Coordinates of C-alpha atoms (C1' of nucleotides) in Angstrom, one line a residue:
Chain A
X3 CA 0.0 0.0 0.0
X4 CA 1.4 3.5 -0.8
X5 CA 2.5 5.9 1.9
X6 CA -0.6 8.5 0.9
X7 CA -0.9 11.2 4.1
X8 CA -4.1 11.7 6.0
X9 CA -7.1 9.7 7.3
X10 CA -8.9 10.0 3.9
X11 CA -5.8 8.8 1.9
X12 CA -5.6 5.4 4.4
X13 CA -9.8 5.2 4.1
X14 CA -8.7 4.8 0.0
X15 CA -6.3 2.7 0.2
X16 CA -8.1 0.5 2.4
X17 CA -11.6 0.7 0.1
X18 CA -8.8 -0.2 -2.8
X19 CA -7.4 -3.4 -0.7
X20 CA -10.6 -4.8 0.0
X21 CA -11.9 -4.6 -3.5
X22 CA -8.8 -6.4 -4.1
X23 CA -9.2 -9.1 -2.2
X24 CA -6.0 -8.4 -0.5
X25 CA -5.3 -9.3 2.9
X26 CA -6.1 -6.6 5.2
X27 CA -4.3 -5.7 8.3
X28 CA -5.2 -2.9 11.1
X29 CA -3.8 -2.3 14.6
X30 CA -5.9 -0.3 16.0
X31 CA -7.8 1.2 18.8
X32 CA -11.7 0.1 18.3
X33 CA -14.9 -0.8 19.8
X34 CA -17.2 -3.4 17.9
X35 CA -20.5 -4.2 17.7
X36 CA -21.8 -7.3 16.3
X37 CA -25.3 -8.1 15.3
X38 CA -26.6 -11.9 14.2
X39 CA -26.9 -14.7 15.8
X40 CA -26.8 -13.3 18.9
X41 CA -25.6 -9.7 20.0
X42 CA -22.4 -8.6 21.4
X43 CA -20.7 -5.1 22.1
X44 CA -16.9 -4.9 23.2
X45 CA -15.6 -1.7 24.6
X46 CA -12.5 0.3 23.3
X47 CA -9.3 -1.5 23.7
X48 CA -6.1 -2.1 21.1
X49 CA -6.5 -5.1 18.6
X50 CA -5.6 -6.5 15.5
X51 CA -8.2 -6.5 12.8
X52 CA -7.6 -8.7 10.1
X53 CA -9.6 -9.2 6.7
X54 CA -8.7 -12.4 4.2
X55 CA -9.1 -12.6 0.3
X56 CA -12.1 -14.1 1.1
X57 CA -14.0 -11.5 3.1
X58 CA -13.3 -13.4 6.3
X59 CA -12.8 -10.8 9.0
X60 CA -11.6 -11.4 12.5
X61 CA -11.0 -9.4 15.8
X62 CA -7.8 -10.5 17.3
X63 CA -7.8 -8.8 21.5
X64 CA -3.7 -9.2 22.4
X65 CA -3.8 -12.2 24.3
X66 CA -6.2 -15.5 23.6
X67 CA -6.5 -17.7 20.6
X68 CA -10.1 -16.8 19.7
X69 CA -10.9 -14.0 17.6
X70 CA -12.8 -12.2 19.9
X71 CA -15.2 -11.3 17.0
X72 CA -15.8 -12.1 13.6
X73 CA -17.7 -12.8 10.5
X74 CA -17.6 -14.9 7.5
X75 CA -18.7 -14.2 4.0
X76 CA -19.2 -10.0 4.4
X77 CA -18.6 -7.3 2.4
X78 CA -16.8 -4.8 4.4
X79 CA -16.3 -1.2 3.9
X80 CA -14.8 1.5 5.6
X81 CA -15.6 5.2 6.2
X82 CA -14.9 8.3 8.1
X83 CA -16.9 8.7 11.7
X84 CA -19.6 10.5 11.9
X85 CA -19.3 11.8 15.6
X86 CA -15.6 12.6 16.1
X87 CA -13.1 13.6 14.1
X88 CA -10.1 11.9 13.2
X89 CA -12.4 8.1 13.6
X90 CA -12.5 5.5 11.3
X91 CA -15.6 3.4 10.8
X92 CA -15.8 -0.1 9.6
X93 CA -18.8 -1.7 8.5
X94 CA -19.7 -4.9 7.0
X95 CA -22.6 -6.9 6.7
X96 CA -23.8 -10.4 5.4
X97 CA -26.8 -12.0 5.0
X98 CA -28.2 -12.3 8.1
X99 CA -25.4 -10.6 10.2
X100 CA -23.9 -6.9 10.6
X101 CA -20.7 -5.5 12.6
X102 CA -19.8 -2.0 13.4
X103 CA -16.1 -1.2 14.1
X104 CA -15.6 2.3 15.2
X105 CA -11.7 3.3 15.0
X106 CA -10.4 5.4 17.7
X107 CA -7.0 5.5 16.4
X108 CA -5.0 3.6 13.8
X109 CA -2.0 2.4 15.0
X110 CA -1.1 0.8 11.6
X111 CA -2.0 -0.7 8.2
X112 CA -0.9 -3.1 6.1
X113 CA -2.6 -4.7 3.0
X114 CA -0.8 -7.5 0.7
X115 CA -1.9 -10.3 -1.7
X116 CA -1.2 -13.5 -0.8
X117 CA -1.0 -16.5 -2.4
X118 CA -1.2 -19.8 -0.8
X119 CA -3.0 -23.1 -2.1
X120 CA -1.6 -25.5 0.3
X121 CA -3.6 -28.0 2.4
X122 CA -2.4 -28.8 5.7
X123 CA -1.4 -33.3 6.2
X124 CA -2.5 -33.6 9.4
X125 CA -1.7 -37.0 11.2
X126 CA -2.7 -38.1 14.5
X127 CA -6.4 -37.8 14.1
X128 CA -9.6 -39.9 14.9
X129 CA -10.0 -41.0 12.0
X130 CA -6.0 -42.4 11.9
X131 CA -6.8 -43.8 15.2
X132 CA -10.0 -46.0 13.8
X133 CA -7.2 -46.9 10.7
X134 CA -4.9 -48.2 13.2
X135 CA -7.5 -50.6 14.8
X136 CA -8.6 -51.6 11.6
X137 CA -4.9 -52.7 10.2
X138 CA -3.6 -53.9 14.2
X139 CA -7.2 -55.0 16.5
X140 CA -5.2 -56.7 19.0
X141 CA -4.6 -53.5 20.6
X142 CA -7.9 -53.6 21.5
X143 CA -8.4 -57.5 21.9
X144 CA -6.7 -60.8 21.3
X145 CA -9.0 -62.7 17.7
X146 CA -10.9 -59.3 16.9
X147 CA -11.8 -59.1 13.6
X148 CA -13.1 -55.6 11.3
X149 CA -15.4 -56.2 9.2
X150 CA -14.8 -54.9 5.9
X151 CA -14.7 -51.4 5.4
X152 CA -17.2 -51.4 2.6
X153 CA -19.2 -53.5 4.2
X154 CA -19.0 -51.5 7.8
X155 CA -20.1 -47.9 5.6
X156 CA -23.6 -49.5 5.5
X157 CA -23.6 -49.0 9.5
X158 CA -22.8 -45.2 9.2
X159 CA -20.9 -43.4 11.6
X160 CA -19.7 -46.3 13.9
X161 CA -15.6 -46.0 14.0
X162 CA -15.0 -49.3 14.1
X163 CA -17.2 -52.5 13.7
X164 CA -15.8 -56.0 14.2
X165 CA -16.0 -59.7 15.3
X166 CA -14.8 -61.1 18.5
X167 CA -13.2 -64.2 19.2
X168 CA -16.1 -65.7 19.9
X169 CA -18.4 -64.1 16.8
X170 CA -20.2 -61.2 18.5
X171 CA -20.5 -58.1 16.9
X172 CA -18.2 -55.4 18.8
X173 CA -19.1 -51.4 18.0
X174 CA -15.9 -49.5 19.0
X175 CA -15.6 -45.9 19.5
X176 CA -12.4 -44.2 19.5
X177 CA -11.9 -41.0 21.2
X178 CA -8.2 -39.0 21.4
X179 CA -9.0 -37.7 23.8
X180 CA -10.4 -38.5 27.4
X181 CA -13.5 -40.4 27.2
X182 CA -16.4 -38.2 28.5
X183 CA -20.0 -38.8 28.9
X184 CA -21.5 -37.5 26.0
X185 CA -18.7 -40.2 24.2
X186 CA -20.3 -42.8 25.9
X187 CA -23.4 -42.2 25.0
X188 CA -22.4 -41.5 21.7
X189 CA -21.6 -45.5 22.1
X190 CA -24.6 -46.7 23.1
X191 CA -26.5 -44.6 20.4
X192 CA -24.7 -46.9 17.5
X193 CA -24.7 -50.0 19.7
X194 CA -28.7 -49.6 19.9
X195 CA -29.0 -48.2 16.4
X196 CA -26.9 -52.1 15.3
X197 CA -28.7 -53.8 17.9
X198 CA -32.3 -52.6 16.2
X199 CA -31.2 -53.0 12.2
X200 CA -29.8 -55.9 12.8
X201 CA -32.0 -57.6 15.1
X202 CA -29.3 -58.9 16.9
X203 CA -29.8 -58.7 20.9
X204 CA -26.4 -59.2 22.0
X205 CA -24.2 -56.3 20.7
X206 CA -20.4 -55.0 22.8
X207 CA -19.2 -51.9 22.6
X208 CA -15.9 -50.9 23.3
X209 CA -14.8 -47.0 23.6
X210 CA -10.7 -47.0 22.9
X211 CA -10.0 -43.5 24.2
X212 CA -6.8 -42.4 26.1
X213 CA -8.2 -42.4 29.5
X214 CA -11.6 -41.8 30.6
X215 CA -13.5 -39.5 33.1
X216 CA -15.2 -41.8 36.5
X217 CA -18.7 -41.0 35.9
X218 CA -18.0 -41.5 31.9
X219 CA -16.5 -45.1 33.1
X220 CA -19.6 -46.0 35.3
X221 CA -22.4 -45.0 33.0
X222 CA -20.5 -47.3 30.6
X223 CA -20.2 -49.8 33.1
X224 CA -24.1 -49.1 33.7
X225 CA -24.2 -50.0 30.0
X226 CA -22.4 -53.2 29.8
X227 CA -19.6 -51.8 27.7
X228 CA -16.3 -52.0 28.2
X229 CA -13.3 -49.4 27.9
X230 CA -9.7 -50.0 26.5
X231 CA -7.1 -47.6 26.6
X232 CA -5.8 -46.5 23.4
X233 CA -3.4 -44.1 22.5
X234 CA -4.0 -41.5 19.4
X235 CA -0.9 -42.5 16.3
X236 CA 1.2 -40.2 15.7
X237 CA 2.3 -41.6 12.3
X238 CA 4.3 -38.8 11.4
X239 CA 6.4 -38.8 14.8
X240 CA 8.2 -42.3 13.2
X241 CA 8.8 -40.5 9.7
X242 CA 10.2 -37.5 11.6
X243 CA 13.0 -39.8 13.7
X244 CA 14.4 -41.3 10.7
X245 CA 14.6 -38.5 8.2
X246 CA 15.2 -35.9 11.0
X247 CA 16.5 -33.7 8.1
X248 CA 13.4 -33.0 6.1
X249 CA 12.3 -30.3 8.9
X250 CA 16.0 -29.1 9.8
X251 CA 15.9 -26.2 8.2
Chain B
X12 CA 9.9 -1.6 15.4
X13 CA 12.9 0.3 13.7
X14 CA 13.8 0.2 10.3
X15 CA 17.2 -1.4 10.7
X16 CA 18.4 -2.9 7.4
X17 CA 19.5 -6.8 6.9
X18 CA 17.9 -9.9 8.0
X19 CA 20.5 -9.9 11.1
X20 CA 18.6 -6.6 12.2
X21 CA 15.3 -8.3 11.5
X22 CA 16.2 -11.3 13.4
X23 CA 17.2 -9.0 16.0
X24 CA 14.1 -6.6 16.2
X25 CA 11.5 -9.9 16.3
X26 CA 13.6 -10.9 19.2
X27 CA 13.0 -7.9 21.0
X28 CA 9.7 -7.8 20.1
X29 CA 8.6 -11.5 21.1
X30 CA 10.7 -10.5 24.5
X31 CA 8.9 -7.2 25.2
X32 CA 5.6 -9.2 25.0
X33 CA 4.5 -7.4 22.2
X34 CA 2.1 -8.3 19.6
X35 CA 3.9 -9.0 16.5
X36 CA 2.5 -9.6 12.9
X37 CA 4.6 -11.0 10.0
X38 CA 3.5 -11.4 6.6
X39 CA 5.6 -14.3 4.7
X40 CA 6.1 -17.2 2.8
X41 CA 6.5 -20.1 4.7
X42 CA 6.4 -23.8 5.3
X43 CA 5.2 -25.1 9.2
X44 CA 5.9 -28.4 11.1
X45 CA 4.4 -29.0 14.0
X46 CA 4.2 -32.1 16.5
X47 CA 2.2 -32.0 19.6
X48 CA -1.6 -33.6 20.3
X49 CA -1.4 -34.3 16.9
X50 CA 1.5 -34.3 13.8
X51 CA 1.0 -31.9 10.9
X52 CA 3.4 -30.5 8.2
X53 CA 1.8 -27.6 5.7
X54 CA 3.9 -26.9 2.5
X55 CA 5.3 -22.9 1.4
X56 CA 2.7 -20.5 0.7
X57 CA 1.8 -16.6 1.6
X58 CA 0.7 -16.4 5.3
X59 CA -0.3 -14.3 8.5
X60 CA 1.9 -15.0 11.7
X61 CA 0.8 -13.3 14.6
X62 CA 2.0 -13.5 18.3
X63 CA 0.4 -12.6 21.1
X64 CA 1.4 -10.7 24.6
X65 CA 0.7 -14.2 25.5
X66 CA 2.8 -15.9 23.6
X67 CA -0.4 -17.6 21.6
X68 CA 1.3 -18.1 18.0
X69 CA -1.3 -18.3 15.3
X70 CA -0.9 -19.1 11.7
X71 CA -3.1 -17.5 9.0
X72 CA -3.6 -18.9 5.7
X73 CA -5.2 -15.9 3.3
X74 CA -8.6 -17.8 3.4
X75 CA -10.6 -19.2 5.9
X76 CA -11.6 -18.4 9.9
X77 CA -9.3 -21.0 11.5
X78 CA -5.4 -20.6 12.0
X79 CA -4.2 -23.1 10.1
X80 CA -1.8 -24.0 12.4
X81 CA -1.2 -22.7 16.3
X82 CA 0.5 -22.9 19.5
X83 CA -0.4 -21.7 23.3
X84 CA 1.4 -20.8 26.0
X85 CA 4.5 -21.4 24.2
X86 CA 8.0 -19.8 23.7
X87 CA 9.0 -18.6 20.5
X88 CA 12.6 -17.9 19.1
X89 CA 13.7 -16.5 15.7
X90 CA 17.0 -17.2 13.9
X91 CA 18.9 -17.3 10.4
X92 CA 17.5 -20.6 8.3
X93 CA 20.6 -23.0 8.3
X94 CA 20.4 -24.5 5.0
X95 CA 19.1 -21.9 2.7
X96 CA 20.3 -18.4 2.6
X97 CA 18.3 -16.0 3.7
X98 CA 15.6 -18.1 5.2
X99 CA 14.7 -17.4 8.6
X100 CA 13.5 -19.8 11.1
X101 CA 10.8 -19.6 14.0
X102 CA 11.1 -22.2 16.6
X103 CA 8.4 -22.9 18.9
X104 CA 8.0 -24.8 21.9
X105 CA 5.7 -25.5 25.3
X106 CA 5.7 -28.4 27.2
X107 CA 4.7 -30.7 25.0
X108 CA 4.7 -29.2 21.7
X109 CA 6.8 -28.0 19.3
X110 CA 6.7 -25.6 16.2
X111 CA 9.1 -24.6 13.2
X112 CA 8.0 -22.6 11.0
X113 CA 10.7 -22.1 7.8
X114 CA 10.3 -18.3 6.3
X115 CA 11.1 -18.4 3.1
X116 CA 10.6 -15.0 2.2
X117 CA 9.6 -12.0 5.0
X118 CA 7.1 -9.9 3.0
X119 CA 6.4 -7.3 6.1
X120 CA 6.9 -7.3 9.8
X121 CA 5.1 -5.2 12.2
X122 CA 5.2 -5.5 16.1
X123 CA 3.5 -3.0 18.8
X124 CA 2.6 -3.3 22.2
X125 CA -1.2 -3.7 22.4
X126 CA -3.2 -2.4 25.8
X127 CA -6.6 -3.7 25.6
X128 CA -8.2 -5.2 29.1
X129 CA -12.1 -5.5 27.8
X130 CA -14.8 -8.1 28.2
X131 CA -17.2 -8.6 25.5
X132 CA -21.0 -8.2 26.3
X133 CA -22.7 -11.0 24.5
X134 CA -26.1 -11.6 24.6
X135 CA -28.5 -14.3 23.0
X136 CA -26.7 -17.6 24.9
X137 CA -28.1 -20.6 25.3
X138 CA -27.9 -19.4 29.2
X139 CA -30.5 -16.4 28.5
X140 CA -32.9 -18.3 26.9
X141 CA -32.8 -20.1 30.1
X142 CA -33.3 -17.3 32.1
X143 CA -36.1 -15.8 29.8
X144 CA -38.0 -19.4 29.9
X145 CA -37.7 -19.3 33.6
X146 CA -39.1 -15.4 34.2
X147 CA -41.7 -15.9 30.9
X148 CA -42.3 -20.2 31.0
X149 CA -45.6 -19.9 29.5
X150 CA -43.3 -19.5 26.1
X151 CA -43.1 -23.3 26.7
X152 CA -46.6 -24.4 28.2
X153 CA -49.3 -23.1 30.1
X154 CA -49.2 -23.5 33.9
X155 CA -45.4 -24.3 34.2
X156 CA -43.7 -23.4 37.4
X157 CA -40.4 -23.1 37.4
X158 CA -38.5 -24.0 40.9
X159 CA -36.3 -21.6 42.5
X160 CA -32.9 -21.2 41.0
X161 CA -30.9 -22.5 44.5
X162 CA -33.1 -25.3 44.0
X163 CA -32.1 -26.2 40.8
X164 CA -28.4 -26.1 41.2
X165 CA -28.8 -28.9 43.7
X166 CA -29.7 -31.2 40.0
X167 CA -26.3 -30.1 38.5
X168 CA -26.3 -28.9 34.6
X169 CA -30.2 -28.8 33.9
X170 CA -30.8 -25.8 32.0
X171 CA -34.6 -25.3 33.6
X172 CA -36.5 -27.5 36.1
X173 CA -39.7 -27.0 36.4
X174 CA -43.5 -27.9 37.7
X175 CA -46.2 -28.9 35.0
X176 CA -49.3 -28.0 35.7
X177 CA -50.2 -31.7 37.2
X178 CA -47.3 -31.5 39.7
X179 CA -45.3 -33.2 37.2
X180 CA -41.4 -32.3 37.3
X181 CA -40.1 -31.1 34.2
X182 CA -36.6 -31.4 32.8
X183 CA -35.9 -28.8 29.9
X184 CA -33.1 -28.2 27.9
X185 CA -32.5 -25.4 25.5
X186 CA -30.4 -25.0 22.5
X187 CA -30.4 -21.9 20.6
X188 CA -29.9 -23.5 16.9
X189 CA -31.7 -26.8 15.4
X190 CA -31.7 -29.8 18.2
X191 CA -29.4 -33.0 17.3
X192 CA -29.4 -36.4 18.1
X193 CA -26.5 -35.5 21.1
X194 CA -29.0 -33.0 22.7
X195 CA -31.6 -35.4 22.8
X196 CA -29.4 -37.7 24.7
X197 CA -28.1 -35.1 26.8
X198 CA -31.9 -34.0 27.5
X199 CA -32.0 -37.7 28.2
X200 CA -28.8 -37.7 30.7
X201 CA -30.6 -35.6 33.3
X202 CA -34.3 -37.2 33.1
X203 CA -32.3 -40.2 33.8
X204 CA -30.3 -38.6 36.7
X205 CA -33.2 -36.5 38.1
X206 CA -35.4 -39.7 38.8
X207 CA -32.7 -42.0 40.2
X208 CA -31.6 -38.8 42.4
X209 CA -35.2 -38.4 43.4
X210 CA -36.6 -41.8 43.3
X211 CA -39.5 -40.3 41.0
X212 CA -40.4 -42.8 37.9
X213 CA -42.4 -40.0 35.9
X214 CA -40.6 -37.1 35.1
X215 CA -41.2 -35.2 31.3
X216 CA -38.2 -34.1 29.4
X217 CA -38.5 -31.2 26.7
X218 CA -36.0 -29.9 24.6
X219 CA -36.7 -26.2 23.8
X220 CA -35.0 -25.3 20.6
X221 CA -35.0 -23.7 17.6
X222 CA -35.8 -26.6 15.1
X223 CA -34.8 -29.8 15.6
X224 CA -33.3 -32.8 12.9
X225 CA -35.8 -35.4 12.0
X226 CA -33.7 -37.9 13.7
X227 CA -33.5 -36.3 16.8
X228 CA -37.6 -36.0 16.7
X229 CA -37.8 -39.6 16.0
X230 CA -35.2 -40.4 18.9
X231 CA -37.1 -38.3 21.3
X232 CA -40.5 -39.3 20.6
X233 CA -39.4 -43.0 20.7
X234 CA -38.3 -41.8 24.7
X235 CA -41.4 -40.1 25.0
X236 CA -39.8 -36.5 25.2
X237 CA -41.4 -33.1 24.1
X238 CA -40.1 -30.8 21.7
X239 CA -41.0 -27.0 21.9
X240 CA -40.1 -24.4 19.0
X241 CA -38.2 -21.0 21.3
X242 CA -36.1 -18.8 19.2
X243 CA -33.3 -17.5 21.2
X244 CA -33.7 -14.1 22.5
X245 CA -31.3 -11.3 21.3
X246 CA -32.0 -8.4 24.4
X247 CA -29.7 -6.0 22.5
X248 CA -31.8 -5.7 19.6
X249 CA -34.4 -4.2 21.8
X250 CA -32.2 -2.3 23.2
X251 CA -30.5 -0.8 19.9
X252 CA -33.8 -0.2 18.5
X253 CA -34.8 2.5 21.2
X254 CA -31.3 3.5 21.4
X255 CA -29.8 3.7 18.2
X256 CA -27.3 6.4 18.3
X257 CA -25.4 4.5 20.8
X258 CA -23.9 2.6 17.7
X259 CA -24.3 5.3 15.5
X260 CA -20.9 6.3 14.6
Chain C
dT2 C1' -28.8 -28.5 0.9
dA3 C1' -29.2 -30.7 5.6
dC4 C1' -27.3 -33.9 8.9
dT5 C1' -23.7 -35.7 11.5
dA6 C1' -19.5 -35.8 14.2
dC7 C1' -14.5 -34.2 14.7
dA8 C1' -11.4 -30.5 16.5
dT9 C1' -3.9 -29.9 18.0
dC10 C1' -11.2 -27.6 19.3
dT11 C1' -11.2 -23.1 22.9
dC12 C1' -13.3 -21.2 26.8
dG13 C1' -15.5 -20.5 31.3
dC14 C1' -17.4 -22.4 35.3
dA15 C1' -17.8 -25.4 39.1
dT16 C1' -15.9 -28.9 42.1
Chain D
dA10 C1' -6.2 -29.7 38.5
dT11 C1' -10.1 -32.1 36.5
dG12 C1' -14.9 -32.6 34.9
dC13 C1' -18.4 -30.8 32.2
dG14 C1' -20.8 -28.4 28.7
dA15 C1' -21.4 -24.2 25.6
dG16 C1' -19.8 -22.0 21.3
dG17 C1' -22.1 -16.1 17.2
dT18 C1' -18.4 -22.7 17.5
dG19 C1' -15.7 -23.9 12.4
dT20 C1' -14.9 -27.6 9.3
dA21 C1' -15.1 -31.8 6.6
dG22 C1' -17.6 -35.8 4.9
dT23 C1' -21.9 -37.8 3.3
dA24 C1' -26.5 -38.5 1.7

DNA sequence: TACTACATCTCGCAT
DNA sequence: ATGCGAGGTGTAGTA
């Protein structure tokens, strides 16, 4: 962005960015008010506004990892202020949702275009952790068999759905995290939901989580079903130690 | 920040920065490992890094809400890339994650110390339209009594308990957007808890809501719950519509 | 489009 | 510290 002087030279240049789609960044001085949803007003403080190619905006207070506002999808403009002199005033609206910036004072600017097509590989996941079961199910039991994954897709959501030794059906829900109580009753939603399309009266579930809370472990106990601890993969932690070099930059 | 010359200066002036607690921004190409609760590696392209007074790191692709990548609580360090000239290098790490992000080009740096101690006023929660059900419960039936908020606390998480016109107890739970299968088992969580607690066999169940999934009808019916239609309520849009100017920059 | 469930969820509150 | 549930949740996958 050029160096242009004066609060109606910056309100140009950041019209121009926008209409852009650059990336838009403020430090500023600002009270919001947001509209939508629900309602929400914050009080002036120093934050970081920032506005993506794609008309995301976000509210960034100096500590926290939340935008402390935000809104998706808007078209934003911005304007002098009405009341006092020397203020900046943001506006931008969607659909169904409106926000109000007012700018006390501008601390900086910055706009650039940036260009970035790059999907993250992320490892590590529940869905890794349900692979891992698949391909190795004597972590959860000695004789479990998966059914086939095509054949498992007709049951939905279930994680994992397999034989034991001794031929029942086993639902197995795998958490990362510590198992709470809406996980187990995730559990027992698919166990009954087998159970019913089925026909089939006797049905285990297993939830493989690492850990789980005591009231999540007696309702499941309540239940009938059972609990094995499982640790979440972390494939890329074993690519990492042999080829230590690919991220030694 | 001053407008020392060279990468070393750079290098220098970040330092400062991310020692000052300072909120720093850098706009730059990069590539970012990261190995923590999960694994995840993200290939070069244009991006937002911004660190907070806290020492929050968040990574901002040019689209999207999300950081793409972020650490908490963590300390950061920059430094002269090793194998490629010119590259810088931020390291991040906390107890038990780490971060390296590889700069491959530093498009603009800005840092400034942010002073902003605000709470935001947010109105239309789930918790209001609890409180408005409990001072207007006729929006859900005729005849309902609420019971004293002390008393309630005693049952733990139960949005609003309540007397039906029969002397019936009443467990409600609200959700301010379209009811799901896990609210209908939550909703089913307490009924359960409140009659094993109070040794009572009948006690109704209604999710308040606005909407609900077919499913989730189907499941609650088939547990004999009640659904109610409630809008969440927005008290500030009252409010700005008598007092307009107050956003009226 | 609607529905469903995951998330390196984050955050606040209560125990 | 842990448990628990809300979130202006966001996001991806699927029917």
């Amino acid at each position: 962005m050029g160096a242009k002087e004066g609060l109606q030279g910056i309100e140009e240049n950041i019209n121009k960015a926008l209409s852009n789609s650059e990336t838009l960044i403020l430090g500023c001085n600002c009270e919001v008010s947001y509209s939508g949803r629900a309602e929400s007003h914050l009080d002036a403080g120093d934050r970081i506004i920032m506005i993506k190619a794609d008309n995301t905006l976000l509210v960034h207070q100096p500590t926290g990892s939340n935008p402390i506002n935000y809104m998706k999808e808007a078209s934003h403009k911005i304007r002098a202020g009405k009341r006092i002199k020397g203020t900046l005033v943001l506006e931008s609206s969607s659909n169904k949702e409106s926000m109000k910036i007012l700018i006390n004072k501008l601390h900086f600017v910055h706009s650039a275009a940036l260009e970035d097509g790059q999907k993250i590989q992320l490892n590590g996941t529940e869905r890794d952790m349900a692979e891992m079961i698949m391909c190795s199910p004597d972590v959860i039991e000695d004789g479990l068999r998966p059914v086939k994954q095509e054949e498992q897709t007709k049951y939905g959501f279930v994680d994992v759905l397999a034989h034991d030794k001794k031929g029942n059906l086993v639902v197995i829900e795998c958490k990362r995290y510590k198992g709470s109580l809406a996980d187990v009753t995730q559990l027992r939603r698919y166990v009954e939901k087998i159970k019913k399309s089925k026909g089939i009266s006797k049905i285990r579930g297993i939830l493989a989580s690492n850990g789980i809370t005591p009231n999540a472990r007696k309702m499941l106990e309540d239940w009938g079903f059972e609990h094995k601890q499982v640790e979440p993969p972390k494939y890329m932690e074993r690519f990492n130690s042999r080829q230590r070099n690919l991220f030694d930059y």
